XYZ file of C-alpha atoms in Angstrom:
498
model
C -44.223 -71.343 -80.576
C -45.666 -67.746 -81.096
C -42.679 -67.073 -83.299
C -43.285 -70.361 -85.292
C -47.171 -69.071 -85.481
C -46.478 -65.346 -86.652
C -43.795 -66.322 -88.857
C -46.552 -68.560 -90.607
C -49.337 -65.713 -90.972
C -46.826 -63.342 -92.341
C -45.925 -65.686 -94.915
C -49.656 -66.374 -96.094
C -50.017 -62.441 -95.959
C -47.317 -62.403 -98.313
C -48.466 -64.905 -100.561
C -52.088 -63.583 -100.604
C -51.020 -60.526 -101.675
C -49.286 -61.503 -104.407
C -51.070 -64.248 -105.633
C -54.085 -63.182 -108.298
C -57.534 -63.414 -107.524
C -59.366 -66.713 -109.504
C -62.666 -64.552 -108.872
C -61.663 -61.168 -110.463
C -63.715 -61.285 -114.074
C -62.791 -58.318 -116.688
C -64.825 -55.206 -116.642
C -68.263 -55.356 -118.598
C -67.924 -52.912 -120.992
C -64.871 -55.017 -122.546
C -66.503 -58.125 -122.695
C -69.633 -57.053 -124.315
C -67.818 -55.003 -126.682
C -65.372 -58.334 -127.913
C -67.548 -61.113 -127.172
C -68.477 -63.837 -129.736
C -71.680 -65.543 -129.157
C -74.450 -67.643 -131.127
C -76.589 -64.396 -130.972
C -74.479 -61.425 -130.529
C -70.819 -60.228 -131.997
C -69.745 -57.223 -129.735
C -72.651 -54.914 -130.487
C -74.493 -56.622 -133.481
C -77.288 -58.657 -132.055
C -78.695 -61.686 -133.820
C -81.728 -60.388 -135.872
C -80.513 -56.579 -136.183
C -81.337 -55.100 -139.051
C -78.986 -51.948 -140.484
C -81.039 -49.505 -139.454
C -80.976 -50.353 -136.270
C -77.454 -50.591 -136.854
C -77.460 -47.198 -137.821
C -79.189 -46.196 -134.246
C -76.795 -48.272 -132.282
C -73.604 -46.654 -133.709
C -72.372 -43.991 -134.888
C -72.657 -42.898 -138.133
C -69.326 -42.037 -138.886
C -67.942 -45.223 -137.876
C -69.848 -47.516 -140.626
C -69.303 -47.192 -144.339
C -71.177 -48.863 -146.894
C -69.294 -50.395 -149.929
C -71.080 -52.121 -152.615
C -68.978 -55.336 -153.534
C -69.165 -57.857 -156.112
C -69.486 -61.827 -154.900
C -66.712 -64.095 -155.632
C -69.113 -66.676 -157.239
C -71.472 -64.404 -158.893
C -71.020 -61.180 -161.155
C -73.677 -59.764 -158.760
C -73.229 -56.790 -156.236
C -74.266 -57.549 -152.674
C -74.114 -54.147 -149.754
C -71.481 -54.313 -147.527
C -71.234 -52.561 -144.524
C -67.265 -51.560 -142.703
C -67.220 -50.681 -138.987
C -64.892 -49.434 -137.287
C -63.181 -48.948 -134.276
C -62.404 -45.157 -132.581
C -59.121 -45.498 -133.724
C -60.336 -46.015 -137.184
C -59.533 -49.461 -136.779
C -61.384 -51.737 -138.888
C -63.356 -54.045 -136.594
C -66.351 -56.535 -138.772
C -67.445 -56.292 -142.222
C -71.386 -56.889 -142.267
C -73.511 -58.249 -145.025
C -77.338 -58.428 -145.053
C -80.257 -60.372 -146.647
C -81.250 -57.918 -148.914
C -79.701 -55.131 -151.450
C -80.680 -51.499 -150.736
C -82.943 -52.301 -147.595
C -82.084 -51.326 -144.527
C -84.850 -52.921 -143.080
C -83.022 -56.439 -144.205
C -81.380 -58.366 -141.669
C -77.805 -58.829 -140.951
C -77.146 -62.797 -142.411
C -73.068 -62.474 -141.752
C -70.501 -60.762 -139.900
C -66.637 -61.372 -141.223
C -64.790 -60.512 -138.210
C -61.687 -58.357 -138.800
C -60.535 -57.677 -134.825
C -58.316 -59.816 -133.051
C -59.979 -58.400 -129.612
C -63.062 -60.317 -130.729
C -63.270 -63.905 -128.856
C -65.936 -66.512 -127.539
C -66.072 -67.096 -123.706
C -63.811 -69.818 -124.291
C -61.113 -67.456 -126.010
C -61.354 -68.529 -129.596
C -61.398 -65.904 -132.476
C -58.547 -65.205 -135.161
C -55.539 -65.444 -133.569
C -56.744 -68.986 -132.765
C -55.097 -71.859 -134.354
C -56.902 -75.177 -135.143
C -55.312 -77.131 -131.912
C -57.210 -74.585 -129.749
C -60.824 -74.484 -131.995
C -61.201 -77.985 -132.031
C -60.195 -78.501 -128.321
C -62.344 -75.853 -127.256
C -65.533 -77.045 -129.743
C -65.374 -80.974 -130.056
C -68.537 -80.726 -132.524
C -66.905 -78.100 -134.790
C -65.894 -79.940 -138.163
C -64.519 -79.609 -141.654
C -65.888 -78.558 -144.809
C -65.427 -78.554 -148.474
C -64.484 -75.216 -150.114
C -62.071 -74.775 -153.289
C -59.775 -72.388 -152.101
C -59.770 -72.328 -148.068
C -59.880 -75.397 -146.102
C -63.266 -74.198 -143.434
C -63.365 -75.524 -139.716
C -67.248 -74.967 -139.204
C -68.527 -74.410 -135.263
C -72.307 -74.805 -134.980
C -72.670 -73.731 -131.345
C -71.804 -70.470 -132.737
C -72.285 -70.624 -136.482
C -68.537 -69.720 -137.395
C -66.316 -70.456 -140.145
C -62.781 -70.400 -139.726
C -60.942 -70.196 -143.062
C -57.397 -71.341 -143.775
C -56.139 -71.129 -146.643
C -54.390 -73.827 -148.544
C -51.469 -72.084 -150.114
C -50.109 -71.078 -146.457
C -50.119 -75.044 -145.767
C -46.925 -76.959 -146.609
C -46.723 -78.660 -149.800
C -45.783 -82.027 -147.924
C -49.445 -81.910 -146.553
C -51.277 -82.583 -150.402
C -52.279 -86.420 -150.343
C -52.483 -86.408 -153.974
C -51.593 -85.023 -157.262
C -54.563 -82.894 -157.015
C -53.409 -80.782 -154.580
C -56.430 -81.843 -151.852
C -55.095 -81.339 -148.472
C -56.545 -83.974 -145.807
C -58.489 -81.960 -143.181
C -57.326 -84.710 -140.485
C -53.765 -83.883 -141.560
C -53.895 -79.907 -140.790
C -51.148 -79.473 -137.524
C -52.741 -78.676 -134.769
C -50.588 -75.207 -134.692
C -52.042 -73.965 -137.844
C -53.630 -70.158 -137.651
C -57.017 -68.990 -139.219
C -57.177 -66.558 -141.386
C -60.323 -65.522 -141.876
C -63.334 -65.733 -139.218
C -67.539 -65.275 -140.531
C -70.281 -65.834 -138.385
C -73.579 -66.808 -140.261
C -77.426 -66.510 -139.063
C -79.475 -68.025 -140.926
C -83.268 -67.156 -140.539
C -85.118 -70.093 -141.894
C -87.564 -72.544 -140.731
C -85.050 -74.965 -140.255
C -84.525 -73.645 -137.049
C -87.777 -74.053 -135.272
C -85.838 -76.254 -132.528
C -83.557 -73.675 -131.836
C -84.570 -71.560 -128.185
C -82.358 -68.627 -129.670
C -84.881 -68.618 -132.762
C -87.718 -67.722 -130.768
C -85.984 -65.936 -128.337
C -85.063 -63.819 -131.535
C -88.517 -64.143 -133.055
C -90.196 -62.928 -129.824
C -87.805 -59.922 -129.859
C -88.107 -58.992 -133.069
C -91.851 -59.377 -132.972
C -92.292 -57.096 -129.643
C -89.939 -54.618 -131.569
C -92.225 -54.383 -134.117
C -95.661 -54.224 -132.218
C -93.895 -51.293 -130.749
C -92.549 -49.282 -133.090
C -94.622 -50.426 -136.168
C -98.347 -51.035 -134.844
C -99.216 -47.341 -133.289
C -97.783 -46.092 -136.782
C -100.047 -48.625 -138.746
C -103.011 -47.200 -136.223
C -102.318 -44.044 -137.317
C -101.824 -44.695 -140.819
C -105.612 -46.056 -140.433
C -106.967 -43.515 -138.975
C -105.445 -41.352 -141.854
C -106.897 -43.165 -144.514
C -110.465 -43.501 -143.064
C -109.965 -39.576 -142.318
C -108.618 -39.144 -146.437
C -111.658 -41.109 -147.412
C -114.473 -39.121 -145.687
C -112.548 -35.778 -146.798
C -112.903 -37.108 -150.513
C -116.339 -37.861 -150.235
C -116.807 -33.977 -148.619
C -115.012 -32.244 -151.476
C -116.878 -34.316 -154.099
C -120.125 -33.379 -152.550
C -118.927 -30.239 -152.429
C -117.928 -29.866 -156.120
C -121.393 -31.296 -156.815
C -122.861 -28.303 -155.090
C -120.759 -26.194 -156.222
C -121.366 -27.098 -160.153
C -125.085 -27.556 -159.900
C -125.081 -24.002 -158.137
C -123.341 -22.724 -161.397
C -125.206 -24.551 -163.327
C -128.324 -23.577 -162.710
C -127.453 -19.957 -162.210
C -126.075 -20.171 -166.146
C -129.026 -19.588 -168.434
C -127.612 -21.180 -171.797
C -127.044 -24.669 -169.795
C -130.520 -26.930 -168.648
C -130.696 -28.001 -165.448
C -131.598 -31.343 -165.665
C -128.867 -31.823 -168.452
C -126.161 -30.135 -166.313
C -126.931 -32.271 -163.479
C -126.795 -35.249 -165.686
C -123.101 -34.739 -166.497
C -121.967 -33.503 -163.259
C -123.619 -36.990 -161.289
C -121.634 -38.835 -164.259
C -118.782 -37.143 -163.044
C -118.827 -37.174 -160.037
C -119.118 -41.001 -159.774
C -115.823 -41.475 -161.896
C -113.683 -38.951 -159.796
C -114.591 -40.730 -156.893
C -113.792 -43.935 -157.719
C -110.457 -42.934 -159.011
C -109.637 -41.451 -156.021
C -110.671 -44.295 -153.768
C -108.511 -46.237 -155.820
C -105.823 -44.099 -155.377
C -106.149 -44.184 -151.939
C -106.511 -47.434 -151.264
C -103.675 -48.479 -153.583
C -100.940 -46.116 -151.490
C -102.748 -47.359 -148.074
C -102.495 -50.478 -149.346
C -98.584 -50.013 -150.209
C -97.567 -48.420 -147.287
C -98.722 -51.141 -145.126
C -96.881 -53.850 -146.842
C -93.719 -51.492 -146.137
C -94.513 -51.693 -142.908
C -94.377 -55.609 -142.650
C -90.907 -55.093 -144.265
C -92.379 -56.575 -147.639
C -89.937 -54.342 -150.062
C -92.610 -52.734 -152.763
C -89.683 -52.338 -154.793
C -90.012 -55.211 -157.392
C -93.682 -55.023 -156.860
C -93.529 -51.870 -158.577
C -90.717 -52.754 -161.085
C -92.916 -55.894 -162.381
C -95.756 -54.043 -162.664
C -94.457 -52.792 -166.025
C -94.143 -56.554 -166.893
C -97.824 -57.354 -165.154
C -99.421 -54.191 -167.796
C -97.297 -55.815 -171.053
C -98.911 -59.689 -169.815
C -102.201 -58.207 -169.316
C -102.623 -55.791 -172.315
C -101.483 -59.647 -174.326
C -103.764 -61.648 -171.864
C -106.551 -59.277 -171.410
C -107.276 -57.378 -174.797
C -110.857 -57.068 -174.288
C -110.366 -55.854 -170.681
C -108.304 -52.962 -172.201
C -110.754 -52.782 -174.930
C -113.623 -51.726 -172.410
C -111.755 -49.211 -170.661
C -110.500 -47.185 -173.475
C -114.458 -47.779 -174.826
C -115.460 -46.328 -171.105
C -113.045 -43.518 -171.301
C -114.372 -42.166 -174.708
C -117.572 -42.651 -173.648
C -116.956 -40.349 -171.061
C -114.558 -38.042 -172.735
C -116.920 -37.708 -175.351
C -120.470 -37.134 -172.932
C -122.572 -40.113 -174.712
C -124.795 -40.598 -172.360
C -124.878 -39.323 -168.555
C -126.388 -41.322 -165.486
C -130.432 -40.896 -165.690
C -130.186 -40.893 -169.192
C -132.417 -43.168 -171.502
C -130.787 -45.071 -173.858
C -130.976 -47.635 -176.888
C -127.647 -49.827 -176.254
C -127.521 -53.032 -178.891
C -131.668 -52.606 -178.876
C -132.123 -52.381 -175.539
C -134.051 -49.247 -174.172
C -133.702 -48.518 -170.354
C -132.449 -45.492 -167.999
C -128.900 -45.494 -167.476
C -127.781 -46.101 -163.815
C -124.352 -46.429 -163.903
C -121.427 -45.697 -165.756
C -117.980 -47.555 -164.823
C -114.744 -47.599 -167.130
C -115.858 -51.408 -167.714
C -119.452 -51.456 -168.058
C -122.432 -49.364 -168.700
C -125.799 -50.682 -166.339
C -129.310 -50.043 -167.966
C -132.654 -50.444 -166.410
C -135.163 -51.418 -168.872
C -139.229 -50.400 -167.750
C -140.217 -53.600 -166.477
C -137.283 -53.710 -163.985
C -134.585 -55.921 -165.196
C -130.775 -54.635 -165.121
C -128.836 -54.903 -168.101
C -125.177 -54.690 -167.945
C -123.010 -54.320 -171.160
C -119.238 -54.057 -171.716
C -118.065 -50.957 -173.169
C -115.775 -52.475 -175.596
C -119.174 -54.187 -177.018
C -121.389 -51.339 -177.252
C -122.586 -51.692 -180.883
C -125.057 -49.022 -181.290
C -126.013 -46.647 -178.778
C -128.907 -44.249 -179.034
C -129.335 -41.154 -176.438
C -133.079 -40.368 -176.455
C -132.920 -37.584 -173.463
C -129.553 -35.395 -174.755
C -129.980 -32.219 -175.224
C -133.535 -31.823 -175.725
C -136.140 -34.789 -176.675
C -138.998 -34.650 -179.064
C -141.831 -37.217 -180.135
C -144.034 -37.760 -182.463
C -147.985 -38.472 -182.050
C -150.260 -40.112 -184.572
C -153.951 -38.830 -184.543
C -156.359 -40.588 -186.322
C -159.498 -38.984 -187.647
C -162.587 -40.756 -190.039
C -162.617 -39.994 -193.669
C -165.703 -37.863 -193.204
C -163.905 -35.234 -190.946
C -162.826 -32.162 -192.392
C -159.011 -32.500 -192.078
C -158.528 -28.345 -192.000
C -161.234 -28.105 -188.879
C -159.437 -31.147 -187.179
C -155.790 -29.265 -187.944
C -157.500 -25.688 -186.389
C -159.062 -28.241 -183.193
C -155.704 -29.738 -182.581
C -154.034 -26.418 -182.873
C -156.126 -24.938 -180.347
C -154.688 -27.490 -177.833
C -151.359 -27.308 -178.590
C -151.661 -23.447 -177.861
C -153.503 -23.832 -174.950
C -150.908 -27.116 -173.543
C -147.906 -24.222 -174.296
C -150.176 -21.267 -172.240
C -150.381 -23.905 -169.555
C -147.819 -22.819 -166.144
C -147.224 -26.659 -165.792
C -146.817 -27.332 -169.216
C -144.727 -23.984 -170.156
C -141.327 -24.818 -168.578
C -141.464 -28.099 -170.305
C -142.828 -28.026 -173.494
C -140.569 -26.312 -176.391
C -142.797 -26.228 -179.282
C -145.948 -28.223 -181.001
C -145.398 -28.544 -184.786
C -148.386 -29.886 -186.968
C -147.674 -32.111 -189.955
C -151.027 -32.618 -191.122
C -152.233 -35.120 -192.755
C -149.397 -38.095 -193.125
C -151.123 -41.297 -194.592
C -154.681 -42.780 -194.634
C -155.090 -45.914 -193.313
C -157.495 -48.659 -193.266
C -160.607 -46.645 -191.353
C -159.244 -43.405 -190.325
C -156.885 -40.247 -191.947
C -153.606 -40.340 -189.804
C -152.485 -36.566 -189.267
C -149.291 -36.264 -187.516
C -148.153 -33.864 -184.243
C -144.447 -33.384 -183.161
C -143.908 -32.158 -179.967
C -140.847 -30.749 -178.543
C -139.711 -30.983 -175.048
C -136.872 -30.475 -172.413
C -134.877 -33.834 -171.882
C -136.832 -36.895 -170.850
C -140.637 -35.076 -170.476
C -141.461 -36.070 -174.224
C -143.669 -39.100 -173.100
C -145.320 -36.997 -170.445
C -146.102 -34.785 -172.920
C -147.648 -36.924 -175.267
C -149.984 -38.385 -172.627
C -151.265 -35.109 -171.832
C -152.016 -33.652 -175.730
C -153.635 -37.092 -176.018
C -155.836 -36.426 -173.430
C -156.861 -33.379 -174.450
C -156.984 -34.208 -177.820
C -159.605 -37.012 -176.740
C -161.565 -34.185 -174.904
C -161.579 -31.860 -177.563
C -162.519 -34.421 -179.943
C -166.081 -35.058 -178.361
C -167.018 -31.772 -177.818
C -166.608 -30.571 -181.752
C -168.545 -34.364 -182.415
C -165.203 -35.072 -184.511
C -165.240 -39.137 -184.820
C -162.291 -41.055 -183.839
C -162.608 -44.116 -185.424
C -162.370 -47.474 -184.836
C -161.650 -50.743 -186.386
C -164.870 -52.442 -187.456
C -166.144 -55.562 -189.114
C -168.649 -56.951 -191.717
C -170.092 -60.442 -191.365
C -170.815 -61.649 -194.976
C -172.779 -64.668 -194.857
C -172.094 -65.547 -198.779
C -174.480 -65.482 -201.572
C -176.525 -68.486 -201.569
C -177.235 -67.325 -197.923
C -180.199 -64.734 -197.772
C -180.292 -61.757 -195.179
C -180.278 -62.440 -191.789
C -183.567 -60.986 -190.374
C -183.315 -58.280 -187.905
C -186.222 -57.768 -185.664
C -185.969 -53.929 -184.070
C -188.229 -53.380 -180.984
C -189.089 -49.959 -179.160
């Protein structure tokens, strides 16, 4: 009985040992490397873009090839990897040309080694596909005959001209997909992702869209924080060197004899309001490209079709163009400066702002007056340069016009003497006597003054003209009026009393 009992446990020793384990699963670096799934083909994950491709393999062992489409003239990026063996192992095309942010869309597997958990890739016939995949189903094509498998997204080509003539159903040539022996091999195996909406439903989709989004808070966000921080830090240093260069040229300014003050000043505020606005713009234009980069927005056929945008809007927007070469002339040529006074279409006001579009005037009761370049008319600049005005002084016919001429020359002598008065006024030129009017002689006084004081000026030799007036008893006349009662009327008494 022990005999009987040893001879069975050497027996199932025996067997044990040579029997393989059902338990013993291939090593993990094989599997991962080969394996076919709905989001992954050996190292290409679902939602991998090439440059990520790029940091996942080695750059020797992918090529890029551009190719021309077999239904289109058009040339799409292809990307080759291989094996270490220089073995060609999947062929890789993406959403987009010349972007290796795009996404991989397809993978056309070239590796035997490559297989789904249940063992299906190209050496697989149609028997095995279709046993294995009960959903997977056949599709229309005009040169292959596709077996399509959604759980993975694969398309298994076979191609009609390796299929027995005896298999064509008609004189067409179209081969029955039912009719295809079970035997037959693939030939060709692509797995598609497709990234649209359509596949809200899907659990991989927002597994995918969850990845890719952490991805990017990672590696794109801190960048975009920093990018902010540079532009805010660009914007404050433009605004310093402006100020600076405002210091700086109203320091030379003022040191340089042959140049006013207040005229050099004029120009340099002007100025200094165009440059920075252009730069802002500037700014904010590459800030504002460099972001949309960064949410993988390609900026490349926003800046091709900007050409096309300029050609619609010089067409659309004539009078907008118009304005701005108007604006740039009117700079370029130092019209009229910020803090000027102007006449623009017969409007007088003080210039507050000057834009490539528009000119804003201030009239003297307040009100803002905004006119577009392009329909600036007739512009006068009463404070360039130098300004001047004219004052009428009226006199009664029984003044001696050469003592009134010596009077008001006394004042304009003494207004020049004056320390207020000398840094201002230029010259006082009399005219004498200009016209005689209804009760008075009208001589005439032009006085000349640095930019935008002539008004000033005038209010002060009228004042002391006034003053100078009463104490030489000269009359200044004023407008008076008989009351004729008519001639059948006699006087009207008048009755004086002490």
């Amino acid at each position: 009985m022990n005999r009987i009992l040893l001879f069975f446990c050497l027996l199932f020793g025996v067997y044990s040992c040579h029997t393989p384990s059902t338990t013993k699963t291939p090593p993990a670096n094989i599997v991962s490397e080969f394996r076919i799934t709905s989001t992954q083909v050996g190292a290409i994950r679902k939602g991998m873009t090439i440059k990520e491709l790029y940091a996942a393999l080695p750059e020797d062992r992918i090529k890029k090839l551009k190719t021309r489409t077999e239904l289109s003239n058009e040339t799409a990026d292809y990307y080759y990897i291989y094996g270490d063996s220089s073995r060609l192992l999947l062929i890789v095309n993406t959403e987009r040309q010349n972007d290796e942010r795009s996404r991989i869309s397809r993978i056309i597997v070239k590796d035997k080694r490559f297989q789904t958990a249940s063992g299906i890739g190209l050496a697989s016939t149609v028997g095995t596909i279709r046993t294995a995949y009960p959903h997977s189903q056949f599709l229309p094509s005009v040169d292959e005959i596709i077996l399509y498998v959604p759980e993975i997204d694969a398309n298994f080509e076979i191609n009609k001209r390796l299929l027995p003539p005896s298999l064509a159903i008609d004189s067409t040539g179209e081969i029955a997909p039912d009719s295809i022996p079970a035997q037959t091999k693939v030939t060709d195996l692509s797995i598609f992702w497709d990234y649209s909406i359509k596949n809200l439903a899907d659990k991989t989709f927002w597994k995918d869209l969850t990845h890719r989004f952490t991805n990017w808070v990672i590696t794109q966000v801190p960048s975009m924080i920093i990018l902010t921080l540079i532009f805010i830090g660009l914007l404050r240093l433009l605004n310093y060197i402006v100020k600076k260069l405002n210091k700086a040229a109203k320091r030379r300014v003022h040191l340089n004899e042959s140049i006013d003050d207040a005229e050099g000043n004029k120009r340099i505020e002007t100025l200094s309001g165009i440059i920075l606005g252009v730069g802002k713009i500037f700014l904010w234009t590459i800030f504002v490209l460099i972001m949309l980069s960064k949410f993988n927005i390609n900026i490349g056929p926003i800046l091709a079709s900007a050409g096309i945008v300029g050609l619609a809007v010089g067409f659309g927007a004539q009078e907008l163009v118009r304005d701005f070469i108007s604006g740039f002339f009117i700079l370029l040529e130092d019209q009229i400066r910020t803090g000027d006074v102007a006449i623009i279409n017969g409007t007088t006001g003080t210039v507050e702002k000057i834009e490539m579009r528009t000119t804003t005037l201030r009239d003297a009761s307040g009100v803002v007056h905004i006119f577009q370049n392009g329909k600036i008319n007739s512009l006068s600049n009463m404070t360039k340069g130098w300004s001047a005005i004219v004052v009428d002084i009226g006199v009664a016919y029984k003044e001696d016009t050469d003592h009134v001429n010596e009077i008001m020359k006394q004042v304009g002598d003494e207004l020049m003497k004056d320390a207020a008065w000398q840094s201002i006024l230029m010259g006082v030129d009399l005219w004498g006597v200009d016209s005689f009017g209804d009760s008075s002689v009208i001589l005439k006084v032009k006085l000349t003054t640095k930019s935008g004081q002539q008004w000033a000026a005038s209010r002060e030799f009228r004042r002391r003209i006034k003053k100078a007036f009463d104490a030489q008893h000269i009359e200044i006349p004023f407008p008076q009026v008989s009351l004729n009662t008519g001639s059948g009327t006699g006087a009207m008494p008048v009755k004086i009393e002490s």
